[in-house]
PDB file of C-alpha atoms in Angstrom:
ATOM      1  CA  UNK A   1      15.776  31.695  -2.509  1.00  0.00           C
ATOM      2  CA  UNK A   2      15.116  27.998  -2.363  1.00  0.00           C
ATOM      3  CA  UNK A   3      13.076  26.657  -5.270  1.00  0.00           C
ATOM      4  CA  UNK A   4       9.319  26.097  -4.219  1.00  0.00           C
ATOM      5  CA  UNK A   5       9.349  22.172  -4.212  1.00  0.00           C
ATOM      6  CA  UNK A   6      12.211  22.671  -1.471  1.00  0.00           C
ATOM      7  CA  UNK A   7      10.246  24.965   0.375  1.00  0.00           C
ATOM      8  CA  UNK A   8       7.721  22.554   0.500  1.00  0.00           C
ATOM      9  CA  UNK A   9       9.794  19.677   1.560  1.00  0.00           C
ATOM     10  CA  UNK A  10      11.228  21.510   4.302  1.00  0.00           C
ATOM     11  CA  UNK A  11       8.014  22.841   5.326  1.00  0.00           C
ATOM     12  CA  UNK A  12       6.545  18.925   5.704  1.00  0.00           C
ATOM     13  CA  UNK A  13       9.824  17.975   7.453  1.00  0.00           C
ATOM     14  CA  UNK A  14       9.364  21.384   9.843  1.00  0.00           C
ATOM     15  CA  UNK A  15       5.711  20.734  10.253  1.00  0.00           C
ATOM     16  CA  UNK A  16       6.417  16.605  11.535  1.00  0.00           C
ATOM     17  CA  UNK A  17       9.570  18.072  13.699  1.00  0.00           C
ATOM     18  CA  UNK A  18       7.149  20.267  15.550  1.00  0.00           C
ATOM     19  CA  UNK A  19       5.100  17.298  16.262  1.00  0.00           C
ATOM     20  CA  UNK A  20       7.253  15.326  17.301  1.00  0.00           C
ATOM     21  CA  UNK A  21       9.039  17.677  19.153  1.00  0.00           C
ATOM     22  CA  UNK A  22       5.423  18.722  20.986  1.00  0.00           C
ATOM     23  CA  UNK A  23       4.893  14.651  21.754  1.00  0.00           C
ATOM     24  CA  UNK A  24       8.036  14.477  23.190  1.00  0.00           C
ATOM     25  CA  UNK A  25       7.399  17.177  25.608  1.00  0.00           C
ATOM     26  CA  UNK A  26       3.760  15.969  26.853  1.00  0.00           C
ATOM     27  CA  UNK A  27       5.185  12.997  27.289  1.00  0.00           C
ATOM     28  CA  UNK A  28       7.846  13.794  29.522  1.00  0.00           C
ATOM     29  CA  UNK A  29       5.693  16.280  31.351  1.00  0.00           C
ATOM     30  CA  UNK A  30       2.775  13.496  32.179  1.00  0.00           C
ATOM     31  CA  UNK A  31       5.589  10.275  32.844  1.00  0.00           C
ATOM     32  CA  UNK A  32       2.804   8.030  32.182  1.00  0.00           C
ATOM     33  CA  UNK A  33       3.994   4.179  30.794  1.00  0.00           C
ATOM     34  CA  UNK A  34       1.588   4.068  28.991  1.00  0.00           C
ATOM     35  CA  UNK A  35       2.780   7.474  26.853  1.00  0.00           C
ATOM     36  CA  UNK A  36       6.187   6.733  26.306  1.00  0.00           C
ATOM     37  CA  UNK A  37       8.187   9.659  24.386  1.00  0.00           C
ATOM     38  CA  UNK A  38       9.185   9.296  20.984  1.00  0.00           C
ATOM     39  CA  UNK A  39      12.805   9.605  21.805  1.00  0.00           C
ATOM     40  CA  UNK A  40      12.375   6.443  23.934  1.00  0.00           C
ATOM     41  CA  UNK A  41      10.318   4.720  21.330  1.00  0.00           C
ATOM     42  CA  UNK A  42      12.994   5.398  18.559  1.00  0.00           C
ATOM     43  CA  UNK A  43      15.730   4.141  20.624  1.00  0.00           C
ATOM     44  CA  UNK A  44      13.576   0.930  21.759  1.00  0.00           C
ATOM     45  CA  UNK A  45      12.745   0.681  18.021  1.00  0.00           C
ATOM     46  CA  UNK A  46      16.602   0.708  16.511  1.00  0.00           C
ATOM     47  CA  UNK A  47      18.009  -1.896  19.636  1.00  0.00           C
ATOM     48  CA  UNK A  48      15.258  -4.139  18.712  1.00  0.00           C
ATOM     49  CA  UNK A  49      15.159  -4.105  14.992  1.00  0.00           C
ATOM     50  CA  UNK A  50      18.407  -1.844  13.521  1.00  0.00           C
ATOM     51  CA  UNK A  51      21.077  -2.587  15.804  1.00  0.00           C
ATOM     52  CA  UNK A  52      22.564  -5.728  14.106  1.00  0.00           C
ATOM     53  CA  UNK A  53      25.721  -5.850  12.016  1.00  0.00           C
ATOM     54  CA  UNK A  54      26.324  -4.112   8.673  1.00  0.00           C
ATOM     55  CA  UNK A  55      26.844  -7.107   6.655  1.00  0.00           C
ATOM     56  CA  UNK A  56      23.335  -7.897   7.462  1.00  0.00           C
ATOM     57  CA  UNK A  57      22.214  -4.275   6.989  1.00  0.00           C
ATOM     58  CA  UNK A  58      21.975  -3.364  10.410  1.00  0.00           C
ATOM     59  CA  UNK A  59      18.909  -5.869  10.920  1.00  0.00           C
ATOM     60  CA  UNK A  60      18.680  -8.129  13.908  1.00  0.00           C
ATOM     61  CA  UNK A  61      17.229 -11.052  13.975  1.00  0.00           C
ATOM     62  CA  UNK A  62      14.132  -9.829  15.640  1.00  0.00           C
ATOM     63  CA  UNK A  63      14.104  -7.370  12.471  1.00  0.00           C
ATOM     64  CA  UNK A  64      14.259 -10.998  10.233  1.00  0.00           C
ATOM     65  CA  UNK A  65      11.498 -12.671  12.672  1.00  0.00           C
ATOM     66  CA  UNK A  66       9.704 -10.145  12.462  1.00  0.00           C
ATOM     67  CA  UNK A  67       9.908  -7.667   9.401  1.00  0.00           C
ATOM     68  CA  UNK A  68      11.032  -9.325   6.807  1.00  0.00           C
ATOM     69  CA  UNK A  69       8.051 -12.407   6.541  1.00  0.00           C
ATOM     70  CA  UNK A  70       5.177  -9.378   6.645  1.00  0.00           C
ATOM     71  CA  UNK A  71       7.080  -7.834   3.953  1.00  0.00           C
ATOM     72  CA  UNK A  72       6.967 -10.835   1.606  1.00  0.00           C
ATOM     73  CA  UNK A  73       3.341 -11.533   2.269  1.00  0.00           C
ATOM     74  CA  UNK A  74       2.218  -8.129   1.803  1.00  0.00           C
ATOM     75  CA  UNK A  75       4.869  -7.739  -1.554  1.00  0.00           C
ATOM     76  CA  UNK A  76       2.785 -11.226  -2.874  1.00  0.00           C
ATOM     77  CA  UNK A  77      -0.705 -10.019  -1.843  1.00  0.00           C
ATOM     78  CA  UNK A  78       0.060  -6.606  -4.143  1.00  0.00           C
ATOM     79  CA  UNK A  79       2.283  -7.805  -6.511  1.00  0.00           C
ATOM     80  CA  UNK A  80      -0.901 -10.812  -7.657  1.00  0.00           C
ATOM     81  CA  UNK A  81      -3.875  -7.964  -6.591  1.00  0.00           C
ATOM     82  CA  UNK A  82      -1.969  -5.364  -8.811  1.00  0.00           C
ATOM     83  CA  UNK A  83      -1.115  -7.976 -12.329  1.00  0.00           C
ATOM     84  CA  UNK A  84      -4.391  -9.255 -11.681  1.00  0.00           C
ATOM     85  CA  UNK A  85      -6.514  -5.796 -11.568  1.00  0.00           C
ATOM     86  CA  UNK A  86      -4.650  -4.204 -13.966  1.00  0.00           C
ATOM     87  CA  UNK A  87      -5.291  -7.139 -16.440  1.00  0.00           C
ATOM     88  CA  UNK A  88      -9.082  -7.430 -15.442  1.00  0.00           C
ATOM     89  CA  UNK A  89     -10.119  -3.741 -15.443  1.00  0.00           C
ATOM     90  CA  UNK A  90      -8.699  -3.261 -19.077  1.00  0.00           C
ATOM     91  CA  UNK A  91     -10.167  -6.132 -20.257  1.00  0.00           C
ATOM     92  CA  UNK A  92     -13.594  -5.340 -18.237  1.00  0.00           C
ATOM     93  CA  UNK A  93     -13.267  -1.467 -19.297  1.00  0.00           C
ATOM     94  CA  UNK A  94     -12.742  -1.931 -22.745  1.00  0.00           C
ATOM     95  CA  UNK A  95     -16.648  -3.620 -23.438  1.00  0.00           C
ATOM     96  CA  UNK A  96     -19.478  -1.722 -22.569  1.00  0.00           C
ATOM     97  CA  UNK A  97     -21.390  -4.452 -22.145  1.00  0.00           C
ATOM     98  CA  UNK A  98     -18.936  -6.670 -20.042  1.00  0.00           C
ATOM     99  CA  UNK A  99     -18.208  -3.238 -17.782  1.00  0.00           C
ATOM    100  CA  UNK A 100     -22.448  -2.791 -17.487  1.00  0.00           C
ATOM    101  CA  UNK A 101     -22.563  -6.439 -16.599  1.00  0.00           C
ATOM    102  CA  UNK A 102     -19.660  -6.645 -14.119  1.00  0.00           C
ATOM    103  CA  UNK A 103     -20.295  -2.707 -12.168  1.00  0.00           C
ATOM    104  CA  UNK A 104     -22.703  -4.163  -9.782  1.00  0.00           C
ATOM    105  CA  UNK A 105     -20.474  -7.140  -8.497  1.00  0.00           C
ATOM    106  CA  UNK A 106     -17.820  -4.888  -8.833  1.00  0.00           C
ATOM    107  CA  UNK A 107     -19.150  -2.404  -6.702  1.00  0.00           C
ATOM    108  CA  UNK A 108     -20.352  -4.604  -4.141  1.00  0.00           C
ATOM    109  CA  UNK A 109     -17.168  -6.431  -3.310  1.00  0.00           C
ATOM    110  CA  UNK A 110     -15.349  -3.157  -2.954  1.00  0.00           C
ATOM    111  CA  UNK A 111     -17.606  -2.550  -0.286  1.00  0.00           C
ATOM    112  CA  UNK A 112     -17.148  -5.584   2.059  1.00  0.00           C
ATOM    113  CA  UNK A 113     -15.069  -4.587   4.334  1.00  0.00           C
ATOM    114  CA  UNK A 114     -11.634  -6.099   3.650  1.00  0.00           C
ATOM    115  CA  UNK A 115     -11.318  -7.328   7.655  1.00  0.00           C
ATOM    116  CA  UNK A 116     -14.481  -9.071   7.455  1.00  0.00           C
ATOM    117  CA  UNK A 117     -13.312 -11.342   5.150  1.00  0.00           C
ATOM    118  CA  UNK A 118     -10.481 -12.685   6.808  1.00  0.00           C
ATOM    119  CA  UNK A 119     -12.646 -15.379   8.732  1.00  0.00           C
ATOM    120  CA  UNK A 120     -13.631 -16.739   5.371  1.00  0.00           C
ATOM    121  CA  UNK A 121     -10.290 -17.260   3.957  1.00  0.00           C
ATOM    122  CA  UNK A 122      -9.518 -18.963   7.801  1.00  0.00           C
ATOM    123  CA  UNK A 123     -12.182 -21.218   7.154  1.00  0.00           C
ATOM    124  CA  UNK A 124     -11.102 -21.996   3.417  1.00  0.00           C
ATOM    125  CA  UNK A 125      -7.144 -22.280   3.629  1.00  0.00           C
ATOM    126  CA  UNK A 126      -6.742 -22.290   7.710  1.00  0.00           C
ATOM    127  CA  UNK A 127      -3.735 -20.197   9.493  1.00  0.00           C
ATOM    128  CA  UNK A 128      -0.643 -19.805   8.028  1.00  0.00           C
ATOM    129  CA  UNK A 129       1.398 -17.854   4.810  1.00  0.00           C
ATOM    130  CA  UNK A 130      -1.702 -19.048   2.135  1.00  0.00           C
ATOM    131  CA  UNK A 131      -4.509 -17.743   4.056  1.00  0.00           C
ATOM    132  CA  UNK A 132      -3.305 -14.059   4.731  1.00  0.00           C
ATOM    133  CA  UNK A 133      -1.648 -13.761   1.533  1.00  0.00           C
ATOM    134  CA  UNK A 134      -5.191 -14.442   0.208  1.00  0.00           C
ATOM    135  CA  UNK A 135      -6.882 -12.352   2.292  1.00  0.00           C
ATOM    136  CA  UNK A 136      -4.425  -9.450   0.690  1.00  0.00           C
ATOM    137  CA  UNK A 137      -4.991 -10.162  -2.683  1.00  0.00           C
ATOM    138  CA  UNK A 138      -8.941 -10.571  -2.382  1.00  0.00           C
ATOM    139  CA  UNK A 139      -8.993  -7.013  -0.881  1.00  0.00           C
ATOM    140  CA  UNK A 140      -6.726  -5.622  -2.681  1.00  0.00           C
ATOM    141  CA  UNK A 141      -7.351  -6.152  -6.313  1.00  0.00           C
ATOM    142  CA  UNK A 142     -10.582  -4.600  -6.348  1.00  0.00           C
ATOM    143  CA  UNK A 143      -9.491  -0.631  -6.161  1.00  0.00           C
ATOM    144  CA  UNK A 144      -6.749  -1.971  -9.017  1.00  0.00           C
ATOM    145  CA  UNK A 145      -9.373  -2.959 -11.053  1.00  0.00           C
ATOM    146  CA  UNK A 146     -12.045  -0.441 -10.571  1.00  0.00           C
ATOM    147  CA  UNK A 147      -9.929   2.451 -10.881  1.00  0.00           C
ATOM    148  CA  UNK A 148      -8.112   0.569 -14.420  1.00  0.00           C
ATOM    149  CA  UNK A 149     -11.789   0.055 -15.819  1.00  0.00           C
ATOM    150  CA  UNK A 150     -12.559   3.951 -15.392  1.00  0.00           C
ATOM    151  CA  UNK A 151      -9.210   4.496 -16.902  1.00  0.00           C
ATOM    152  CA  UNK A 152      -9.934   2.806 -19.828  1.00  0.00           C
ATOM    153  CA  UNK A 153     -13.320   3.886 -20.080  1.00  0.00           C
ATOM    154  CA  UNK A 154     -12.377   7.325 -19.995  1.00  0.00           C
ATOM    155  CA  UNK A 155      -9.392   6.725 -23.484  1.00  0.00           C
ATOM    156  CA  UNK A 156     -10.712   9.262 -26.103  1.00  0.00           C
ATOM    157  CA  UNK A 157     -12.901   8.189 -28.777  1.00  0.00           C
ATOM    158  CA  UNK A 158     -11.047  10.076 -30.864  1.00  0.00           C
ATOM    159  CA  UNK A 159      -7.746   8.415 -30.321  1.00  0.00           C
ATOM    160  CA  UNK A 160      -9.723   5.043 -30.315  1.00  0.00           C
ATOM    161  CA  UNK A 161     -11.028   6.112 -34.100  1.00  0.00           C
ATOM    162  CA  UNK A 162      -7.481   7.695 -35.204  1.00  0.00           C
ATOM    163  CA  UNK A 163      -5.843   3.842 -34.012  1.00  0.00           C
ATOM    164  CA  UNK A 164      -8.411   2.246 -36.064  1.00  0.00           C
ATOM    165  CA  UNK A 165      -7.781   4.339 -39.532  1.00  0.00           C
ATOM    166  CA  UNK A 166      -4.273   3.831 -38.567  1.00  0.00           C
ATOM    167  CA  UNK A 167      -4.908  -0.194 -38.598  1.00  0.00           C
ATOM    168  CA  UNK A 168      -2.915  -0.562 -34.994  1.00  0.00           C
ATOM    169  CA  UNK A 169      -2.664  -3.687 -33.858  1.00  0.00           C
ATOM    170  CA  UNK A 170      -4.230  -4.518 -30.667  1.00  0.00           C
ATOM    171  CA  UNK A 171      -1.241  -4.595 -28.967  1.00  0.00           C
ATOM    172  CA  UNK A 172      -0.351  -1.692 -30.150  1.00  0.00           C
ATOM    173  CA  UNK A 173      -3.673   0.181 -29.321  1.00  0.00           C
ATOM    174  CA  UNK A 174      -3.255  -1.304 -25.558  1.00  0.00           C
ATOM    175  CA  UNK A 175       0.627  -0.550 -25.364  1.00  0.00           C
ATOM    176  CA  UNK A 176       0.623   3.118 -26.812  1.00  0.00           C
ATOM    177  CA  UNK A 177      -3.312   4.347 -26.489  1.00  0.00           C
ATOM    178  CA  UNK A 178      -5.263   2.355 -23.662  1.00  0.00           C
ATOM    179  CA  UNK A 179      -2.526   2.009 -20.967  1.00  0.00           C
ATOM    180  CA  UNK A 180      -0.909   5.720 -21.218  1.00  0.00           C
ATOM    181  CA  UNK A 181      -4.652   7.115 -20.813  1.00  0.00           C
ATOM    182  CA  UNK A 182      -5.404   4.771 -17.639  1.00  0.00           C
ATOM    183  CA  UNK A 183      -1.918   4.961 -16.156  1.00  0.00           C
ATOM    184  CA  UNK A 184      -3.296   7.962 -13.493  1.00  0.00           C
ATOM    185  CA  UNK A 185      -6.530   5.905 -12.443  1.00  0.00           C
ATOM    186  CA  UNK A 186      -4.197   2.899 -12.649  1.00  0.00           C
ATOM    187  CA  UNK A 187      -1.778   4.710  -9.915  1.00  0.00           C
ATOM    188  CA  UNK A 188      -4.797   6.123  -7.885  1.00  0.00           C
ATOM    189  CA  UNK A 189      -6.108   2.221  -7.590  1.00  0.00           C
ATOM    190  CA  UNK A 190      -2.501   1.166  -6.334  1.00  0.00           C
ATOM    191  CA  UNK A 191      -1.958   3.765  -3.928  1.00  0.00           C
ATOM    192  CA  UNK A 192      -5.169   2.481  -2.139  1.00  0.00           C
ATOM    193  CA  UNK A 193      -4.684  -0.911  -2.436  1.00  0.00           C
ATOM    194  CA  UNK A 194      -0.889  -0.380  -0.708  1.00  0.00           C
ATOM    195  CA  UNK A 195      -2.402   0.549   2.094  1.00  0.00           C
ATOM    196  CA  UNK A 196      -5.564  -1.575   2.197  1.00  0.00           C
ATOM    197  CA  UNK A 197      -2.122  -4.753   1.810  1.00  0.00           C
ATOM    198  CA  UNK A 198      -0.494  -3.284   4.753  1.00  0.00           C
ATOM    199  CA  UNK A 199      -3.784  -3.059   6.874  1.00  0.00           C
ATOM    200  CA  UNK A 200      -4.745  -6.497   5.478  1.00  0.00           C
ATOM    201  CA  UNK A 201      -1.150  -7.970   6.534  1.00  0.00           C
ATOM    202  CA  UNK A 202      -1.214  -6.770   9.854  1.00  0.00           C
ATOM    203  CA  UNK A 203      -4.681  -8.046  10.751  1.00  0.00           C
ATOM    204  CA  UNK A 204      -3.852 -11.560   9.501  1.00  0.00           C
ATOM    205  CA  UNK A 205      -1.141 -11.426  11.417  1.00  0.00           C
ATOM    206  CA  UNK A 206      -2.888 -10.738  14.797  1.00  0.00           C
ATOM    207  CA  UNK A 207      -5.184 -14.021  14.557  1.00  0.00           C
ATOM    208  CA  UNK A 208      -4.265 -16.624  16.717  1.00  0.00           C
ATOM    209  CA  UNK A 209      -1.657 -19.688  14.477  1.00  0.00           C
ATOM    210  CA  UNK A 210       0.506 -16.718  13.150  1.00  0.00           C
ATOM    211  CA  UNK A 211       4.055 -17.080  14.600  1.00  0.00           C
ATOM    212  CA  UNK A 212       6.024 -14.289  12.873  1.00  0.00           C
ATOM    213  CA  UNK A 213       5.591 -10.679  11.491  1.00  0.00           C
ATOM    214  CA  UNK A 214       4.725  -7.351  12.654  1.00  0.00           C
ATOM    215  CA  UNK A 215       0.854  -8.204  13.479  1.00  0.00           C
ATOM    216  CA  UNK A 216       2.826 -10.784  15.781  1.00  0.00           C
ATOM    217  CA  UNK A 217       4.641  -8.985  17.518  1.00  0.00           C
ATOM    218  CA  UNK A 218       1.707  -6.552  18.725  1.00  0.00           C
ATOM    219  CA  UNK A 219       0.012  -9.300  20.290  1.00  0.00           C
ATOM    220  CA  UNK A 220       2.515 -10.551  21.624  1.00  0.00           C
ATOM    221  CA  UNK A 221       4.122  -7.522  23.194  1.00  0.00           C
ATOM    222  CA  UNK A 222       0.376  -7.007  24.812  1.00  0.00           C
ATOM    223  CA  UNK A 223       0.054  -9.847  25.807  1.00  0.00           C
ATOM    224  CA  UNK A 224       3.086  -9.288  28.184  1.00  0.00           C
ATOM    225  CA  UNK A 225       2.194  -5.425  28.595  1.00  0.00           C
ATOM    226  CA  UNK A 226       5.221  -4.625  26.878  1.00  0.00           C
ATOM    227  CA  UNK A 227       4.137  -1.120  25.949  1.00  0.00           C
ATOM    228  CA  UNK A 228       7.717   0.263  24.554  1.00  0.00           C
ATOM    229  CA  UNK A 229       7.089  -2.608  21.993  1.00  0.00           C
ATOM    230  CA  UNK A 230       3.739  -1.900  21.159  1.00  0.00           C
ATOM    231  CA  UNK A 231       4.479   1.675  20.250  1.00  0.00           C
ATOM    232  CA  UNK A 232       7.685   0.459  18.420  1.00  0.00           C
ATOM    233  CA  UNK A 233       5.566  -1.439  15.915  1.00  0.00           C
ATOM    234  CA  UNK A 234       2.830   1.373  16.255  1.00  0.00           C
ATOM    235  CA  UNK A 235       5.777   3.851  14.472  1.00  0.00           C
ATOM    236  CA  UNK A 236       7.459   0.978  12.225  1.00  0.00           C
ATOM    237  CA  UNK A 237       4.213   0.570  10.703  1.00  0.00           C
ATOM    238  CA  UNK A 238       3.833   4.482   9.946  1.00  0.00           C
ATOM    239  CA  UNK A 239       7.416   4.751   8.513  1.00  0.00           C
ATOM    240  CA  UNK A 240       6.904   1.301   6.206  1.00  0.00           C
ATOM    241  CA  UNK A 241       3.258   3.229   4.951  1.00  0.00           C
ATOM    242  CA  UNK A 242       5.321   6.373   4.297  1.00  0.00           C
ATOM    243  CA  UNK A 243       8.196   4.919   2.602  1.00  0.00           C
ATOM    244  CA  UNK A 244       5.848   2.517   0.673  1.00  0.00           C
ATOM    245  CA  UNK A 245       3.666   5.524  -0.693  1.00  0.00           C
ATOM    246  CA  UNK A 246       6.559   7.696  -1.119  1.00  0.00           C
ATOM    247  CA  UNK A 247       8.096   4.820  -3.645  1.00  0.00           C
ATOM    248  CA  UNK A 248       5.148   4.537  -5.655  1.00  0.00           C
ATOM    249  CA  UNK A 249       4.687   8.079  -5.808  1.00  0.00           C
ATOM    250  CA  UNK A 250       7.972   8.495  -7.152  1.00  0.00           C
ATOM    251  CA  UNK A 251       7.427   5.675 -10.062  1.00  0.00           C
ATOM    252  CA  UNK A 252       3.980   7.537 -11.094  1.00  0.00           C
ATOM    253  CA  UNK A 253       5.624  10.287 -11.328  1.00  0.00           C
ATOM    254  CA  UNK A 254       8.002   8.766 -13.300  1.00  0.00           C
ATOM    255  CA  UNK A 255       5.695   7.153 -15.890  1.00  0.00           C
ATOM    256  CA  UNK A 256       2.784   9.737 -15.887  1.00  0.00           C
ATOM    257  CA  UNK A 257       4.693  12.838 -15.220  1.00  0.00           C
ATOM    258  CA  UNK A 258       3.525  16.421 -15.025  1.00  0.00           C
ATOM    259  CA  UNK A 259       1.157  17.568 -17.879  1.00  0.00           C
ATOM    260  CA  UNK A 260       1.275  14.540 -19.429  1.00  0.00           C
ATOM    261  CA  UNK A 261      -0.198  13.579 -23.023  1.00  0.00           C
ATOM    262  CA  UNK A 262      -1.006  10.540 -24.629  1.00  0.00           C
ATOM    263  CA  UNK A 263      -0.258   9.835 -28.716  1.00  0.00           C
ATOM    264  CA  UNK A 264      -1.285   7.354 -31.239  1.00  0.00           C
TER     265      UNK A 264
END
């Protein structure tokens, strides 16, 4: 018998097959354009983007037009959203006072809606790489930093007062006390802002000035009713949130592990 993480694998896998497999059949059955199959989307999908040669990893140069540049932005808006929360919420978490003083902005900034603020950064940097890679980062950081503060917050007293009759350094207390105990709340915060980056670069990218990336090619492909497109970039966007998730999933569970526990 198959261990139980397999059988829940192939249970996922068996559960999204059946979808799929359902879609593909009310879509044939109804024949309307505006439905396509996901047979016909898939194969649409790999002669656009993943037909090209293997020295180029089977990209095209749609896939570099169009794939690659939302990639980087969104990598740049998380990469600077995740250093920079991480390094604010321990230093915000660690003070009572400074975490009492700064909850209330805090709070209220994580609950602007991240779109809304997209006109601001237009009006500040204007169209182009700068503005939507700061439109990432300013709605980003903030579940990174929230969810580091609670982590820290939440490191045992008790460890704090055993690191303090063992005369650790602060560096030391931060490297093998403070950052273990917030690593899960750190994770949590960076699993939502992955996806509040991808939703981020793919709205910038639909404002008029933009000339490449995924958000691009949406508009455009509506704007000349190319539907098979549409629904292309639809799915591509789905697989690049799975794979994205899946990868950080896969380095928390790495670092934290199962049943993990923290020492001094």
């Amino acid at each position: 018998m198959a261990p139980a993480p397999v059988r829940h694998a192939l249970l996922r896998w068996l559960v999204l097959a059946l979808a799929v497999a359902v879609w593909q059949s009310v879509a044939r059955a109804h024949g309307s354009v505006y439905f396509p199959p996901p047979a016909e989307i898939a194969r649409h999908a790999r002669d656009l983007w993943f037909s090209g040669p293997a020295r180029h990893a089977f990209l095209t140069e749609d896939a570099v037009a169009d794939i690659l540049p939302s990639l980087g932005r969104m990598a740049a808006g998380f990469g600077i959203a995740a250093v920079a929360g991480i390094a604010l919420g321990i230093a915000v978490g660690r003070s009572r006072r400074v975490y009492a003083l700064c909850n209330p902005v805090l709070q209220f900034a994580r609950a602007v809606p991240p779109p809304a603020l997209v006109p601001v950064f237009v009006v500040i940097l204007d169209f182009g790489a700068p503005m939507q890679i700061a439109s990432i980062v300013f709605s980003a950081v903030w579940p990174v930093l929230i969810n580091t503060a609670e982590g820290a917050r939440d490191t045992d007293p008790l460890r704090i007062e055993v690191a303090a009759v063992l005369r650790l350094t602060p560096t030391e207390r931060l490297r093998f006390l403070i950052l273990p105990s917030a690593l899960p709340r750190i994770f949590a915060g960076l699993r939502l802002s992955l996806s509040l980056s991808l939703i981020l670069m793919v709205f910038s990218e639909l404002l008029p000035g933009t000339a490449n990336g995924i958000g691009f090619t949406l508009t455009d492909a509506q704007s000349r009713s190319d539907l098979l497109t549409v629904w292309a970039a639809l799915a591509l966007l789905g697989a690049l949130g799975y794979l994205l998730n899946t990868g950080l999933l896969a380095v928390e569970k790495r670092l934290v592990g199962r049943g993990r526990t923290t020492t001094v």
